[in-house]
Short mmCIF file of C-alpha atoms and ligand atoms in Angstrom, two decimals:
data_model
loop_
_atom_site.label_atom_id
_atom_site.label_comp_id
_atom_site.label_asym_id
_atom_site.label_seq_id
_atom_site.Cartn_x
_atom_site.Cartn_y
_atom_site.Cartn_z
CA MET K 18 0.00 0.00 0.00
CA GLN K 19 1.23 3.38 -1.00
CA TYR K 20 1.39 6.17 1.66
CA ILE K 21 0.95 9.62 0.17
CA ILE K 22 1.52 12.86 2.05
CA ASP K 23 -0.67 15.56 0.54
CA HIS K 24 -1.35 18.14 3.24
CA ILE K 25 -4.16 20.63 2.81
CA PRO K 26 -2.95 24.24 3.01
CA ARG K 27 -3.16 26.18 6.26
CA THR K 28 -5.40 28.59 4.34
CA THR K 29 -8.06 25.93 3.67
CA PRO K 30 -11.51 27.46 4.36
CA CYS K 31 -13.70 26.69 7.39
CA ASN K 32 -10.68 26.29 9.67
CA ARG K 33 -10.23 22.70 8.47
CA ARG K 34 -6.50 22.89 9.27
CA PRO K 35 -6.33 25.10 12.37
CA GLY K 36 -2.58 24.55 12.79
CA LEU K 37 -2.91 23.86 16.51
CA ALA K 38 -0.07 21.74 17.86
CA MET K 39 -1.12 18.30 19.06
CA SER K 40 0.63 15.63 21.04
CA PRO K 41 -1.49 12.61 20.11
CA GLN K 42 -2.49 10.07 22.76
CA TYR K 43 -5.05 8.05 20.80
CA ILE K 44 -5.96 6.89 17.32
CA THR K 45 -9.61 7.41 16.37
CA ILE K 46 -11.21 5.24 13.71
CA HIS K 47 -13.97 6.45 11.37
CA SER K 48 -15.55 5.29 8.16
CA THR K 49 -16.40 7.88 5.55
CA GLY K 50 -20.17 7.38 5.42
CA ASN K 51 -19.93 7.51 1.61
CA PRO K 52 -20.14 4.17 -0.23
CA SER K 53 -18.63 5.53 -3.43
CA SER K 54 -15.77 7.85 -2.45
CA THR K 55 -12.13 6.79 -2.70
CA ALA K 56 -9.22 8.11 -0.63
CA ARG K 57 -8.42 10.59 -3.40
CA ASN K 58 -12.04 11.75 -3.56
CA GLU K 59 -12.01 12.32 0.21
CA ARG K 60 -8.77 14.28 0.02
CA ALA K 61 -10.12 16.39 -2.85
CA TRP K 62 -13.30 17.15 -0.87
CA LEU K 63 -11.25 18.81 1.90
CA THR K 64 -10.15 21.51 -0.53
CA ASN K 65 -13.32 21.63 -2.66
CA SER K 66 -14.82 25.13 -2.66
CA SER K 67 -18.38 23.81 -2.24
CA ASN K 68 -17.42 22.13 1.05
CA LYS K 69 -18.79 24.38 3.82
CA VAL K 70 -18.21 22.27 6.92
CA THR K 71 -15.52 22.47 9.58
CA ALA K 72 -14.57 18.81 9.45
CA SER K 73 -11.26 17.17 8.65
CA TRP K 74 -9.12 14.13 9.46
CA HIS K 75 -5.47 13.09 9.39
CA ILE K 76 -5.30 9.99 7.17
CA VAL K 77 -7.77 8.35 4.78
CA VAL K 78 -7.28 4.78 3.59
CA ASP K 79 -8.92 2.81 0.79
CA GLU K 80 -8.29 -0.47 -1.05
CA LYS K 81 -5.10 0.81 -2.65
CA GLU K 82 -3.56 3.68 -0.71
CA ALA K 83 -3.42 5.91 2.34
CA ILE K 84 -3.32 9.71 2.11
CA GLU K 85 -2.20 11.98 4.94
CA ALA K 86 -4.01 15.33 4.71
CA ILE K 87 -2.99 16.95 7.99
CA PRO K 88 0.33 16.45 9.84
CA LEU K 89 -0.09 13.97 12.71
CA THR K 90 1.19 16.60 15.15
CA GLU K 91 -1.60 19.07 14.35
CA VAL K 92 -5.27 19.10 15.36
CA ALA K 93 -7.94 17.99 12.89
CA TRP K 94 -11.71 18.23 13.48
CA HIS K 95 -13.09 14.71 13.33
CA ALA K 96 -14.28 13.49 16.73
CA GLY K 97 -17.33 15.68 17.36
CA ASP K 98 -16.27 16.36 20.94
CA GLY K 99 -15.42 20.05 20.61
CA SER K 100 -12.22 20.75 22.47
CA GLY K 101 -12.18 17.26 24.04
CA GLN K 102 -9.48 14.64 23.75
CA GLY K 103 -10.92 13.21 20.54
CA ASN K 104 -10.25 16.34 18.54
CA ARG K 105 -7.34 17.63 20.58
CA ALA K 106 -5.34 14.48 21.24
CA SER K 107 -6.16 11.84 18.66
CA ILE K 108 -5.11 10.97 15.14
CA GLY K 109 -8.24 10.63 12.98
CA ILE K 110 -8.25 7.79 10.45
CA GLU K 111 -11.03 7.59 7.85
CA ILE K 112 -11.67 4.16 6.35
CA CYS K 113 -13.27 4.33 2.89
CA GLU K 114 -16.51 2.46 2.35
CA SER K 115 -15.91 2.08 -1.42
CA GLY K 116 -14.17 -0.70 -3.34
CA ASN K 117 -12.98 -4.04 -1.97
CA ARG K 118 -13.98 -3.95 1.69
CA ALA K 119 -11.67 -6.80 2.79
CA LYS K 120 -8.65 -5.21 1.11
CA THR K 121 -9.50 -1.78 2.51
CA LEU K 122 -9.78 -3.16 6.05
CA GLU K 123 -6.53 -5.07 5.62
CA ASN K 124 -4.83 -1.81 4.63
CA ALA K 125 -6.41 0.00 7.58
CA VAL K 126 -5.22 -2.70 10.00
CA LYS K 127 -1.66 -2.44 8.67
CA LEU K 128 -1.68 1.34 8.76
CA VAL K 129 -3.00 1.48 12.32
CA ALA K 130 -0.60 -1.23 13.53
CA LYS K 131 2.30 0.73 12.06
CA LEU K 132 1.20 3.96 13.76
CA LEU K 133 0.85 2.18 17.11
CA LYS K 134 4.17 0.40 16.74
CA GLU K 135 6.06 3.58 15.87
CA ARG K 136 4.79 5.12 19.10
CA GLY K 137 5.25 2.05 21.29
CA TRP K 138 1.48 1.92 21.85
CA GLY K 139 -0.95 -1.00 22.20
CA ILE K 140 -4.55 -1.38 21.01
CA ASP K 141 -5.76 0.27 24.23
CA ARG K 142 -5.00 3.55 22.39
CA LEU K 143 -7.65 2.84 19.77
CA ARG K 144 -10.99 4.65 19.90
CA ARG K 145 -14.09 4.77 17.72
CA HIS K 146 -15.55 8.12 16.75
CA HIS K 147 -18.52 6.67 18.67
CA ASP K 148 -16.48 6.67 21.90
CA TRP K 149 -16.01 10.44 21.77
CA SER K 150 -19.41 11.68 20.62
CA GLY K 151 -21.84 8.77 20.41
CA LYS K 152 -22.06 8.95 16.61
CA ILE K 153 -22.52 5.58 14.86
CA CYS K 154 -19.05 5.71 13.33
CA PRO K 155 -17.17 3.80 11.96
CA ARG K 156 -20.55 2.54 10.74
CA ILE K 157 -19.04 -0.26 8.63
CA LEU K 158 -17.85 -1.91 11.86
CA GLN K 159 -21.09 -1.35 13.80
CA PRO K 160 -23.41 -4.23 12.75
CA ASN K 161 -24.02 -6.97 15.36
CA ASN K 162 -23.25 -4.73 18.30
CA TRP K 163 -19.86 -3.60 16.98
CA ALA K 164 -18.63 -7.10 16.14
CA GLY K 165 -16.57 -5.62 13.30
CA TRP K 166 -14.86 -3.23 15.70
CA GLU K 167 -13.87 -6.07 18.03
CA GLN K 168 -12.53 -8.00 15.02
CA PHE K 169 -10.65 -4.93 13.79
CA LYS K 170 -8.87 -4.57 17.14
CA ARG K 171 -8.02 -8.30 17.16
CA ASP K 172 -6.57 -7.97 13.65
CA VAL K 173 -4.46 -4.97 14.67
CA GLN K 174 -3.25 -6.90 17.72
CA LYS K 175 -2.30 -9.84 15.49
CA GLU K 176 -0.35 -7.50 13.22
CA LEU K 177 1.40 -5.96 16.24
CA SER K 178 2.27 -9.35 17.75
CA GLY K 179 4.10 -10.40 14.64
CA GLY K 180 1.45 -12.39 12.79
CA GLY K 181 1.41 -9.99 9.89
CA SER K 182 3.63 -8.08 7.56
CA VAL K 183 4.75 -5.44 10.05
CA ALA K 184 6.91 -8.13 11.64
CA GLN K 185 8.05 -9.60 8.33
CA ASP K 186 9.34 -6.15 7.45
CA LYS K 187 12.02 -6.71 10.13
CA ASN K 188 14.08 -8.25 7.31
CA GLN K 189 13.88 -4.99 5.39
CA PRO K 190 15.36 -1.66 6.43
CA SER K 191 12.82 1.00 7.45
CA THR K 192 11.79 3.39 4.69
CA TRP K 193 13.82 6.24 6.17
CA ALA K 194 16.98 4.07 6.30
CA LYS K 195 16.82 2.49 2.83
CA THR K 196 19.24 4.86 1.08
CA ALA K 197 21.90 4.63 3.77
CA TRP K 198 21.45 0.85 4.04
CA GLU K 199 22.04 0.36 0.29
CA TRP K 200 25.11 2.58 0.49
CA GLY K 201 26.41 0.54 3.44
CA LYS K 202 26.02 -2.67 1.48
CA GLN K 203 27.73 -1.29 -1.64
CA ALA K 204 30.62 0.09 0.41
CA LYS K 205 30.83 -3.29 2.18
CA ILE K 206 30.43 -1.69 5.61
CA THR K 207 27.60 -4.05 6.49
CA ASP K 208 27.04 -7.58 5.20
CA GLY K 209 23.43 -6.60 4.55
CA THR K 210 21.78 -8.90 7.09
CA SER K 211 19.40 -8.08 9.98
CA PRO K 212 18.85 -4.39 9.25
CA GLN K 213 16.81 -3.93 12.43
CA GLY K 214 18.89 -6.19 14.70
CA ASN K 215 20.88 -4.99 17.71
CA VAL K 216 24.60 -4.41 17.32
CA THR K 217 27.52 -5.59 19.52
CA ARG K 218 30.74 -3.66 20.17
CA GLU K 219 32.79 -6.06 18.05
CA GLN K 220 30.36 -5.50 15.18
CA VAL K 221 30.68 -1.72 15.58
CA VAL K 222 34.48 -1.96 15.40
CA THR K 223 34.27 -4.31 12.42
CA MET K 224 32.01 -1.86 10.60
CA LEU K 225 34.36 1.03 11.42
CA ASN K 226 37.23 -1.07 10.11
CA ASN K 227 35.24 -1.79 6.96
CA TYR K 228 34.58 1.94 6.58
CA HIS K 229 38.31 2.67 7.03
CA GLU K 230 39.16 0.24 4.25
CA TYR K 231 36.47 1.74 2.08
CA LEU K 232 37.89 5.25 2.62
CA MET K 233 41.42 4.11 1.84
CA LYS K 234 40.22 2.60 -1.40
CA VAL K 235 38.29 5.73 -2.34
CA LEU K 236 41.24 8.02 -1.51
CA GLN K 237 43.69 5.95 -3.59
CA LYS K 238 41.60 6.53 -6.72
ZN1 LIG Y 21 -16.49 9.49 12.21
#
């Protein structure tokens, strides 16, 4: 799944991006309430001139991608609780109701697990829009007394505990480290294994030694 950052401007009408600093404590789950809109449609709506409501969110996810519309360290208006914790201290995730529902939910589970993992959080940080304001949202997870919501949390937990691809990614460098990791392999500073493993002192010295040899070679050219 592709993750696109496409922030709405600070000048977006109706105060949709107030620019208030936020230190998030929760992740709030929504579904869009629109059976036909994609993530791109939802993002476009935020900056559509016929949109007159003060409502926004941080990330929208559909069957093929996730789009971040507001930085995760700024307030968005999605929880319906005024200046409560939902709006002021939670990251709002909109799940699209269009397209392949199973694939969309799988993407949402992976996205949410990644956000939790990056922050060292567990599923106790997850909230429904319903928890903040009583609204039936995310409505796609509401049938049978919120059975879908319980399943969603179990799926996120499974992903966090290493059943899913978040754990498999341990064999790959993180996105932010890919360039440096490839350089390290080419320069023969690392053997290219266990990118996210811990390092011992003898390995540090070996890598420094490898770097020294690499520099000598480069300087002789
Ligand atoms: Zn909602």
